[in-house]
Amino acid sequence: MTDKLVIALAQMTQSVGDLKANADAMLEWRARAKGADLIVYPELQLIGYPPEDLVLKPALVDQANYQLDRLAQESADGGPAMLVGTVVASQGVLFNVVALIDNGAVTAIRQKRELPNYGTFDEKRLFAPGPLPAPIDFRGVKIGVPICEDIWFPFVTAHLRSEGTEILISPNGSPYEVDKDDRRLNAVAGTRVRETGLPLVYLNRVGGQDELVFDGASFVMNGDLSIAHQMPDWEEALTITTWEKWEGRWICLPGEQHALDPHPADIYNAMVLGLRDYVNRNRFPGVVLGLSGGIDSALSAAVAVDALGAGRVWCVMMPSRFTSQDSLDDAVECARLLGVRYDIIPIEPAVAAFDAMLAPTFEGRGRDLAEENIQSRIRGITLMGLSNKFGHMLLTTGNKSEMSVGYATIYGDMAGGYSVLKDAYKTTVFDLCRWRNDNVPSLGEGFGPAGPVMPERVITKPPSAELRDNQRDDDSLPPYEILDPILYGLVEEELSVDKLVERGFEKETVARIERLLYIAEYKRRQSPPGVKLGIRNFGRDRRYPITNGFRTI
């Protein structure tokens, strides 16, 4: 019986579906963990998470088996054993598992029992639940391996405790959400440790995967609830933890203590990492976006520069006769502060052509929303033309407040390949802009400028789409400090009109916003993906029918 263990924690990124690259990276990290008894990887690290329906392809499962065997063969060199997340098939169903690899062989496999099937998760669609797992006997130590969701409920850890488990190691694939650090640490890990009295290793991955961003922030919590190790957020890290047995109980000796990002730095870094990995892994040379002189495009451009560097960001001003001089000046100054390529492509020739083309059909009708949307669509066509010609991905710049109520033009300002503001309400956009003008995000160091990224007027002037004379957003919408709390209640909290009226909002206003929210669903179905920030993003979390007659009043 050993009384000392050295366990390496590999807080890694991943490449969904590229099993060889994932296996190669795992072996590289294992080599760096020389001297450890065991190295632990995040959930499903061999195939990537979430695999979605990719995991239903038999060829992927075959490759997973091949790469697992390869890892097992590599482990015969006497180096650290490996705890590997992968998928296995048995009797016609798939299981999300961890495999212990040691001394040239797979020596144990444990299956995930609790399969999340809410929000962004669809695991019951893909996997079968495993039985209550037994602990793994590793060199005389009983290690329980609850996989991710298994620690969000008491059943698996209670069973492991009853089976004599001494240390809990939980590989995770836990996406970032605002305030999730506290929930993981206190509501989840702390509760399981209090219930079992066992120390718990919480290992998460980092990196962007489509709309999800994984923030790492892995930690080790001892049985007395003290944090022995706190790993960084957003960055890959290898941590070596040393364990000793004292009076029959395992204790992790104190080690690294990294401070985690406060708000809104965490939101900003989530945007940076999500965009960086999306652009790079899909092999785009850079991004192109419309820089209007407004706050949304200014923030989107700043995030893009912090993610990719100024040399890979192309900003285009597309003025019309309604574009103010302030907007022209502010766009130029944004581009100067960021150091990006900046071009001006006036849209008036195209507007005039469409006016002439449609004049016979539009005869007898005054100018209205149709002509406003044509301007937006001309801009969308222009940017998509640049994207097609030069290969840059078009970055969409709309925010969650606009998308909620349909104040975005389908095939116009909604055109594009990705949106960093998709899950950010307008009030969050203001907060992020103020923060970024005074701070440099940790993930942007070496990419974006150290000073302000936009002139103060971009933040303070009234928001406007500038599609008609003297237009302002609050001509047709409540002020954002009223609109956003209403939307948060309707979207994130699923509250009724009456419940929001009880909070002090006007009934007529709330009912109107609820109606706009529902009838804009068809637009959101056609919007590009974007970084998930909160608990109910559009697309993965909140899935509503397009044709929907329900109202709460």
XYZ file of C-alpha atoms in Angstrom:
553
model
C 0.000 0.000 0.000
C 1.466 3.331 -1.057
C 1.285 6.411 1.136
C 2.275 8.914 -1.552
C 0.958 9.692 -5.041
C 1.949 12.256 -7.660
C -0.917 13.104 -10.003
C -0.498 15.384 -13.033
C -3.517 17.403 -14.198
C -3.567 18.252 -17.901
C -5.819 21.269 -18.465
C -5.742 21.055 -22.256
C -7.474 22.268 -25.356
C -8.801 19.802 -27.941
C -9.577 19.245 -31.597
C -13.011 17.675 -31.973
C -12.816 14.751 -34.367
C -9.040 14.851 -34.901
C -8.257 11.818 -32.783
C -4.639 11.450 -33.858
C -3.854 15.069 -33.002
C -5.542 14.671 -29.626
C -3.629 11.472 -28.885
C -0.342 13.077 -29.964
C -0.979 16.025 -27.650
C -1.790 13.711 -24.764
C 1.495 11.884 -25.234
C 3.389 15.188 -25.366
C 1.823 16.284 -22.094
C 2.564 12.888 -20.572
C 6.237 13.351 -21.436
C 6.156 16.704 -19.626
C 4.706 14.994 -16.545
C 7.767 12.826 -16.042
C 7.907 11.558 -12.480
C 4.162 11.521 -11.948
C 2.375 8.283 -11.137
C -0.743 9.267 -13.083
C -1.765 11.943 -15.572
C -5.433 12.878 -15.919
C -7.060 14.370 -19.045
C -10.452 16.108 -19.459
C -13.689 14.351 -20.380
C -13.716 12.720 -23.850
C -10.311 14.259 -24.559
C -9.454 11.616 -27.138
C -12.392 12.465 -29.434
C -13.217 16.009 -28.317
C -16.253 17.453 -26.575
C -19.042 17.904 -27.385
C -18.841 15.466 -30.295
C -22.551 15.830 -31.157
C -23.704 13.375 -33.847
C -20.139 12.877 -35.030
C -19.845 10.221 -32.348
C -22.611 8.216 -34.031
C -20.307 7.441 -36.950
C -18.929 3.892 -36.544
C -15.675 5.001 -38.175
C -15.043 7.478 -35.366
C -15.578 4.801 -32.736
C -13.158 2.543 -34.629
C -10.556 5.315 -34.644
C -11.102 5.897 -30.931
C -10.379 2.229 -30.269
C -7.266 2.364 -32.439
C -5.885 5.481 -30.749
C -6.672 4.103 -27.296
C -4.689 0.989 -28.133
C -1.870 3.198 -29.387
C -1.839 5.128 -26.120
C -1.790 1.847 -24.224
C 1.228 0.638 -26.180
C 3.049 3.915 -25.482
C 2.403 3.504 -21.756
C 4.673 0.450 -21.629
C 7.700 2.735 -21.187
C 7.248 2.946 -17.428
C 6.045 6.576 -17.468
C 2.874 7.894 -15.847
C -0.344 5.926 -16.117
C -3.067 7.783 -18.049
C -6.724 8.412 -17.250
C -8.201 8.975 -20.714
C -11.683 10.137 -21.671
C -13.061 8.390 -24.760
C -16.070 6.576 -26.204
C -16.663 2.832 -26.344
C -19.393 0.772 -27.981
C -20.961 -2.246 -26.310
C -23.960 -4.281 -27.384
C -25.063 -1.656 -29.893
C -24.905 1.391 -27.621
C -22.263 4.006 -26.891
C -20.806 4.953 -23.532
C -18.936 8.043 -22.424
C -16.045 6.549 -20.461
C -12.683 7.033 -18.838
C -10.044 4.382 -19.386
C -7.071 3.786 -17.109
C -3.965 2.961 -19.151
C -0.947 1.590 -17.338
C 2.100 -0.502 -18.228
C 1.066 -1.179 -21.813
C -2.591 -2.044 -21.284
C -6.055 -0.673 -20.608
C -6.494 -1.831 -17.033
C -9.911 -0.356 -16.177
C -12.879 1.377 -17.816
C -15.589 3.338 -16.012
C -18.736 4.659 -17.645
C -20.493 7.969 -17.107
C -23.828 7.504 -15.364
C -25.511 10.921 -15.224
C -26.073 12.125 -18.785
C -26.965 15.826 -19.069
C -29.824 16.542 -21.421
C -30.544 20.233 -20.945
C -29.229 23.518 -22.260
C -26.250 22.833 -24.508
C -26.130 19.128 -23.655
C -27.700 16.251 -25.633
C -25.912 13.277 -24.129
C -28.992 11.074 -23.800
C -29.280 11.316 -27.573
C -25.778 9.913 -27.941
C -24.869 7.734 -24.980
C -26.352 5.104 -22.699
C -25.987 5.640 -18.943
C -23.514 3.393 -17.212
C -24.066 1.602 -13.902
C -23.025 3.082 -10.584
C -19.243 2.830 -10.972
C -16.875 0.995 -8.708
C -13.642 2.700 -7.680
C -10.471 1.921 -9.633
C -7.702 0.225 -7.703
C -4.593 2.150 -8.718
C -1.427 0.978 -7.025
C -3.278 0.131 -3.864
C -5.340 3.348 -3.785
C -9.080 3.291 -4.493
C -9.807 6.148 -6.877
C -13.363 7.070 -7.803
C -13.845 8.674 -11.205
C -17.181 10.498 -11.453
C -17.325 12.005 -14.950
C -18.498 15.624 -15.165
C -22.285 15.502 -14.572
C -21.778 12.636 -12.123
C -20.692 15.189 -9.487
C -23.703 17.469 -10.002
C -25.848 14.909 -8.165
C -25.082 12.945 -4.973
C -25.702 9.408 -6.208
C -22.429 8.464 -7.914
C -20.123 9.978 -5.305
C -22.172 8.483 -2.440
C -21.892 5.062 -4.051
C -18.156 5.482 -4.595
C -17.756 6.473 -0.946
C -19.661 3.388 0.161
C -17.343 1.246 -1.981
C -14.262 2.479 -0.152
C -13.110 5.251 -2.489
C -10.262 7.340 -1.082
C -9.808 10.046 -3.746
C -12.340 11.451 -6.231
C -11.016 12.504 -9.662
C -13.599 14.154 -11.923
C -12.678 14.752 -15.601
C -14.894 17.491 -17.028
C -15.975 19.213 -20.209
C -17.708 22.146 -18.543
C -18.466 25.178 -20.757
C -18.069 28.710 -19.504
C -21.083 30.616 -18.194
C -21.184 33.804 -16.152
C -20.817 32.975 -12.433
C -20.149 29.293 -13.104
C -16.865 29.320 -11.176
C -18.742 29.785 -7.926
C -21.322 27.109 -8.764
C -18.650 24.549 -9.590
C -16.594 25.287 -6.516
C -19.239 25.695 -3.856
C -22.588 24.355 -5.033
C -21.159 21.264 -6.749
C -17.670 20.259 -5.604
C -18.061 21.654 -2.098
C -21.353 19.844 -1.618
C -19.945 16.498 -2.774
C -16.883 16.878 -0.547
C -19.011 17.736 2.475
C -21.237 14.718 1.803
C -18.422 12.213 1.324
C -15.542 13.683 3.298
C -13.307 12.820 0.334
C -10.853 15.074 -1.520
C -11.890 15.904 -5.078
C -9.906 16.715 -8.204
C -11.914 18.828 -10.664
C -10.234 18.878 -14.091
C -11.689 20.957 -16.922
C -10.490 21.766 -20.454
C -9.881 25.116 -22.163
C -10.610 26.369 -25.668
C -13.428 27.263 -28.017
C -15.638 24.751 -29.783
C -18.179 26.396 -32.061
C -20.459 28.351 -29.681
C -19.013 26.899 -26.484
C -15.932 28.141 -24.662
C -14.209 26.061 -21.999
C -12.524 28.146 -19.337
C -10.418 25.608 -17.451
C -10.239 26.885 -13.845
C -9.517 23.353 -12.598
C -8.883 22.830 -8.888
C -8.186 20.330 -6.117
C -10.345 20.470 -2.987
C -9.284 18.569 0.112
C -11.676 16.818 2.451
C -11.675 19.848 4.775
C -12.887 22.028 1.822
C -9.536 23.807 1.506
C -8.315 24.473 -2.047
C -4.919 22.825 -2.475
C -4.528 23.885 -6.125
C -6.351 26.445 -8.236
C -5.337 26.296 -11.879
C -5.696 29.324 -14.198
C -8.679 30.075 -16.350
C -8.531 30.323 -20.168
C -5.015 28.929 -20.549
C -3.580 25.443 -20.961
C -1.666 24.326 -17.895
C -0.021 21.223 -16.492
C -0.109 20.991 -12.712
C 1.713 18.373 -10.670
C -0.092 17.540 -7.439
C 1.472 15.633 -4.575
C -0.675 13.477 -2.311
C 0.133 11.980 1.062
C -1.808 9.722 3.361
C -2.215 11.035 6.927
C -4.029 9.041 9.572
C -5.842 6.990 6.943
C -6.957 9.950 4.786
C -5.466 11.281 1.568
C -4.463 14.946 1.479
C -3.225 16.982 -1.470
C -0.318 19.173 -0.453
C -0.699 22.919 -1.120
C 0.378 24.163 -4.518
C -0.463 26.722 -7.200
C -3.123 29.348 -6.479
C -4.173 31.321 -9.551
C -6.665 34.171 -9.322
C -9.630 33.782 -11.678
C -10.955 36.614 -13.811
C -13.553 38.914 -12.235
C -16.415 40.352 -14.275
C -16.379 41.559 -16.983
C -12.838 40.385 -17.788
C -14.105 36.797 -17.862
C -16.767 37.634 -20.454
C -14.258 39.465 -22.617
C -11.752 36.603 -22.508
C -14.524 34.144 -23.381
C -15.226 36.190 -26.504
C -11.545 36.378 -27.410
C -10.917 32.655 -26.978
C -14.126 31.628 -28.736
C -13.369 33.751 -31.795
C -9.658 32.859 -31.892
C -10.261 29.116 -31.901
C -13.184 29.334 -34.332
C -11.214 31.336 -36.898
C -7.977 29.392 -36.537
C -9.454 25.908 -36.447
C -11.595 26.619 -39.494
C -8.473 27.965 -41.234
C -9.659 31.478 -42.064
C -6.847 33.955 -42.802
C -8.659 36.598 -40.755
C -11.960 38.413 -40.369
C -13.718 41.270 -42.121
C -16.446 43.358 -40.498
C -18.432 46.510 -41.022
C -17.183 49.317 -38.789
C -20.075 51.747 -38.504
C -18.846 54.097 -35.817
C -21.288 52.483 -33.382
C -20.577 50.613 -30.196
C -21.344 47.053 -31.340
C -18.979 47.066 -34.308
C -16.334 48.859 -32.258
C -16.392 46.173 -29.579
C -16.459 43.381 -32.165
C -13.401 44.855 -33.855
C -11.570 45.170 -30.532
C -12.289 41.534 -29.655
C -11.122 40.470 -33.103
C -7.816 42.316 -32.738
C -7.270 40.896 -29.242
C -8.015 37.424 -30.611
C -6.115 37.484 -33.888
C -3.896 40.538 -34.067
C -4.485 43.712 -36.060
C -2.956 42.250 -39.223
C -5.784 39.723 -39.549
C -8.673 42.174 -39.021
C -10.153 44.201 -41.885
C -12.674 46.924 -41.071
C -14.909 48.509 -43.690
C -17.011 51.675 -43.339
C -19.994 51.661 -45.728
C -21.564 55.109 -45.403
C -24.906 56.178 -46.786
C -26.455 59.644 -46.911
C -27.787 58.980 -43.390
C -24.352 58.324 -41.896
C -23.390 61.136 -39.527
C -20.044 62.860 -39.492
C -19.613 61.666 -35.901
C -19.906 58.073 -37.071
C -17.392 58.625 -39.857
C -14.933 60.219 -37.453
C -15.466 57.578 -34.754
C -14.931 54.690 -37.182
C -11.660 56.205 -38.413
C -10.475 56.682 -34.840
C -11.435 53.119 -33.852
C -9.438 51.773 -36.778
C -6.471 53.976 -35.885
C -6.469 52.910 -32.225
C -6.667 49.244 -33.206
C -4.159 49.485 -36.040
C -6.334 47.576 -38.516
C -6.812 47.880 -42.238
C -9.626 50.334 -42.871
C -11.496 50.905 -46.131
C -14.458 53.092 -47.053
C -16.975 51.722 -49.554
C -19.968 54.095 -49.962
C -23.250 52.285 -50.607
C -25.121 55.180 -52.258
C -24.543 53.891 -55.824
C -26.157 50.574 -54.881
C -28.978 52.329 -52.990
C -29.738 54.441 -56.041
C -29.708 51.371 -58.263
C -32.158 49.533 -56.006
C -34.389 52.621 -55.772
C -34.532 52.819 -59.563
C -35.008 49.080 -59.962
C -37.886 48.901 -57.479
C -39.508 52.236 -58.257
C -42.175 50.848 -60.614
C -43.185 48.171 -58.133
C -42.996 50.452 -55.072
C -44.908 53.269 -56.795
C -47.534 54.884 -54.588
C -45.962 53.740 -51.323
C -43.889 55.954 -49.059
C -40.397 55.112 -47.796
C -40.512 52.786 -44.804
C -38.738 49.810 -43.248
C -38.301 48.161 -46.656
C -35.892 50.848 -47.855
C -34.063 50.803 -44.508
C -33.526 47.059 -44.750
C -32.295 47.335 -48.333
C -29.446 49.508 -47.064
C -28.541 46.899 -44.482
C -28.669 44.139 -47.085
C -26.469 46.103 -49.472
C -23.888 46.276 -46.692
C -24.248 42.556 -46.083
C -23.749 41.777 -49.770
C -20.712 44.064 -49.892
C -19.046 42.400 -46.917
C -19.870 38.903 -48.174
C -18.340 39.868 -51.513
C -15.116 40.830 -49.760
C -15.245 37.619 -47.742
C -15.693 35.493 -50.857
C -13.002 37.305 -52.810
C -10.297 37.372 -50.126
C -11.245 34.474 -47.832
C -11.752 36.415 -44.599
C -14.633 35.281 -42.430
C -17.371 37.899 -42.053
C -17.756 38.763 -38.394
C -21.321 39.653 -37.450
C -21.723 42.465 -34.939
C -25.305 42.252 -33.574
C -25.993 41.903 -29.832
C -28.480 39.789 -27.861
C -30.872 42.654 -27.147
C -31.348 43.266 -30.863
C -31.598 39.574 -31.679
C -34.168 39.079 -28.926
C -36.658 41.562 -30.343
C -35.852 41.123 -34.026
C -34.139 44.485 -34.487
C -31.682 43.017 -36.953
C -31.998 42.610 -40.696
C -31.996 39.070 -41.941
C -29.541 38.749 -44.869
C -28.236 42.186 -43.874
C -26.452 42.942 -40.624
C -27.172 39.332 -39.597
C -25.015 38.016 -42.441
C -21.755 36.411 -41.421
C -19.947 33.389 -40.089
C -19.629 34.119 -36.369
C -20.720 36.646 -33.748
C -18.908 37.429 -30.507
C -21.814 39.566 -29.231
C -24.596 37.078 -29.917
C -25.127 36.309 -26.214
C -24.246 39.788 -24.879
C -27.058 42.173 -24.006
C -26.568 45.819 -24.962
C -25.907 46.870 -21.367
C -23.175 44.208 -21.239
C -21.719 45.679 -24.424
C -21.451 49.082 -22.735
C -19.763 47.511 -19.689
C -17.265 45.629 -21.835
C -16.344 48.694 -23.852
C -15.666 50.744 -20.719
C -13.628 47.880 -19.260
C -11.576 47.307 -22.415
C -10.699 50.982 -22.774
C -9.086 50.775 -19.324
C -7.679 47.226 -19.395
C -5.893 44.682 -21.562
C -7.379 41.153 -21.472
C -4.947 38.441 -20.469
C -5.636 36.582 -23.717
C -5.092 39.756 -25.735
C -1.593 40.493 -24.524
C 0.687 40.701 -27.521
C -2.270 41.001 -29.903
C -4.308 44.103 -29.091
C -3.257 47.617 -28.039
C -2.487 48.419 -24.423
C -4.503 51.646 -24.444
C -8.071 52.575 -25.411
C -9.622 50.772 -28.366
C -12.407 53.255 -29.170
C -13.152 56.943 -28.596
C -15.319 57.747 -25.591
C -18.053 59.138 -27.823
C -18.715 55.661 -29.218
C -19.795 54.651 -25.715
C -21.700 57.799 -24.742
C -23.636 58.731 -27.898
C -27.213 57.402 -28.321
C -27.205 54.113 -30.300
C -28.578 54.332 -33.837
C -28.731 52.161 -36.929
C -28.586 55.347 -39.067
C -30.927 53.986 -41.709
C -33.036 57.181 -41.761
C -32.681 60.790 -40.652
C -32.214 61.331 -36.893
C -32.886 57.664 -36.072
C -32.274 56.387 -32.527
C -32.786 52.918 -31.065
C -35.017 54.281 -28.325
C -37.455 55.689 -30.920
C -39.020 52.240 -31.091
C -37.547 50.362 -28.108
C -37.475 51.098 -24.394
C -34.116 52.378 -23.133
C -31.694 49.483 -22.789
C -31.549 49.827 -19.012
C -35.265 48.894 -19.079
C -35.282 46.565 -22.083
C -32.434 44.305 -20.952
C -33.866 43.403 -17.510
C -37.179 42.604 -19.204
C -35.412 40.381 -21.734
C -33.368 38.691 -19.018
C -36.581 37.845 -17.203
C -38.272 36.523 -20.352
C -35.296 34.593 -21.743
C -33.013 33.499 -18.905
C -35.676 33.198 -16.196
C -38.682 32.208 -18.378
C -40.931 34.622 -16.446
C -44.440 35.588 -17.463
C -45.589 39.131 -18.207
C -47.366 39.304 -14.860
C -44.258 38.258 -12.944
C -42.258 41.027 -14.595
C -45.014 43.535 -13.884
C -44.637 42.568 -10.222
C -40.998 43.703 -10.529
C -42.174 47.169 -11.500
C -42.200 47.090 -15.301
C -45.136 48.474 -17.308
C -47.502 45.743 -18.442
C -47.974 47.111 -21.947
C -44.208 47.352 -22.464
C -43.514 43.831 -21.220
C -46.329 42.333 -23.310
C -44.983 44.069 -26.407
C -41.443 42.847 -25.772
C -42.691 39.285 -25.212
C -44.501 39.420 -28.551
C -41.405 40.725 -30.343
C -39.313 37.995 -28.724
C -41.556 35.222 -30.006
C -42.086 36.490 -33.532
C -38.335 36.960 -34.090
C -37.588 33.266 -33.632
C -37.418 32.668 -37.388
C -34.616 35.213 -37.645
C -32.618 33.678 -34.834
C -32.815 30.272 -36.518
C -30.909 31.797 -39.433
C -28.327 33.700 -37.411
C -24.646 32.726 -37.290
C -23.160 30.918 -34.300
C -21.686 32.974 -31.504
C -20.009 32.732 -28.118
C -22.217 31.401 -25.324
C -21.891 33.614 -22.242
C -24.994 33.154 -20.089
C -27.286 30.362 -19.009
C -29.754 30.644 -21.929
C -28.149 31.483 -25.242
C -30.163 31.421 -28.443
C -29.666 28.235 -30.438
C -28.179 25.659 -28.076
C -29.910 26.502 -24.806
C -33.200 28.118 -25.752
C -35.046 26.164 -28.449
C -38.479 27.501 -29.284
C -40.856 26.678 -32.171
C -40.971 29.279 -34.918
C -44.719 28.915 -35.313
C -45.915 29.615 -31.806
C -49.244 31.018 -30.598
C -48.474 30.953 -26.879
C -48.323 34.175 -24.883
C -48.290 34.569 -21.100
C -50.962 37.266 -21.302
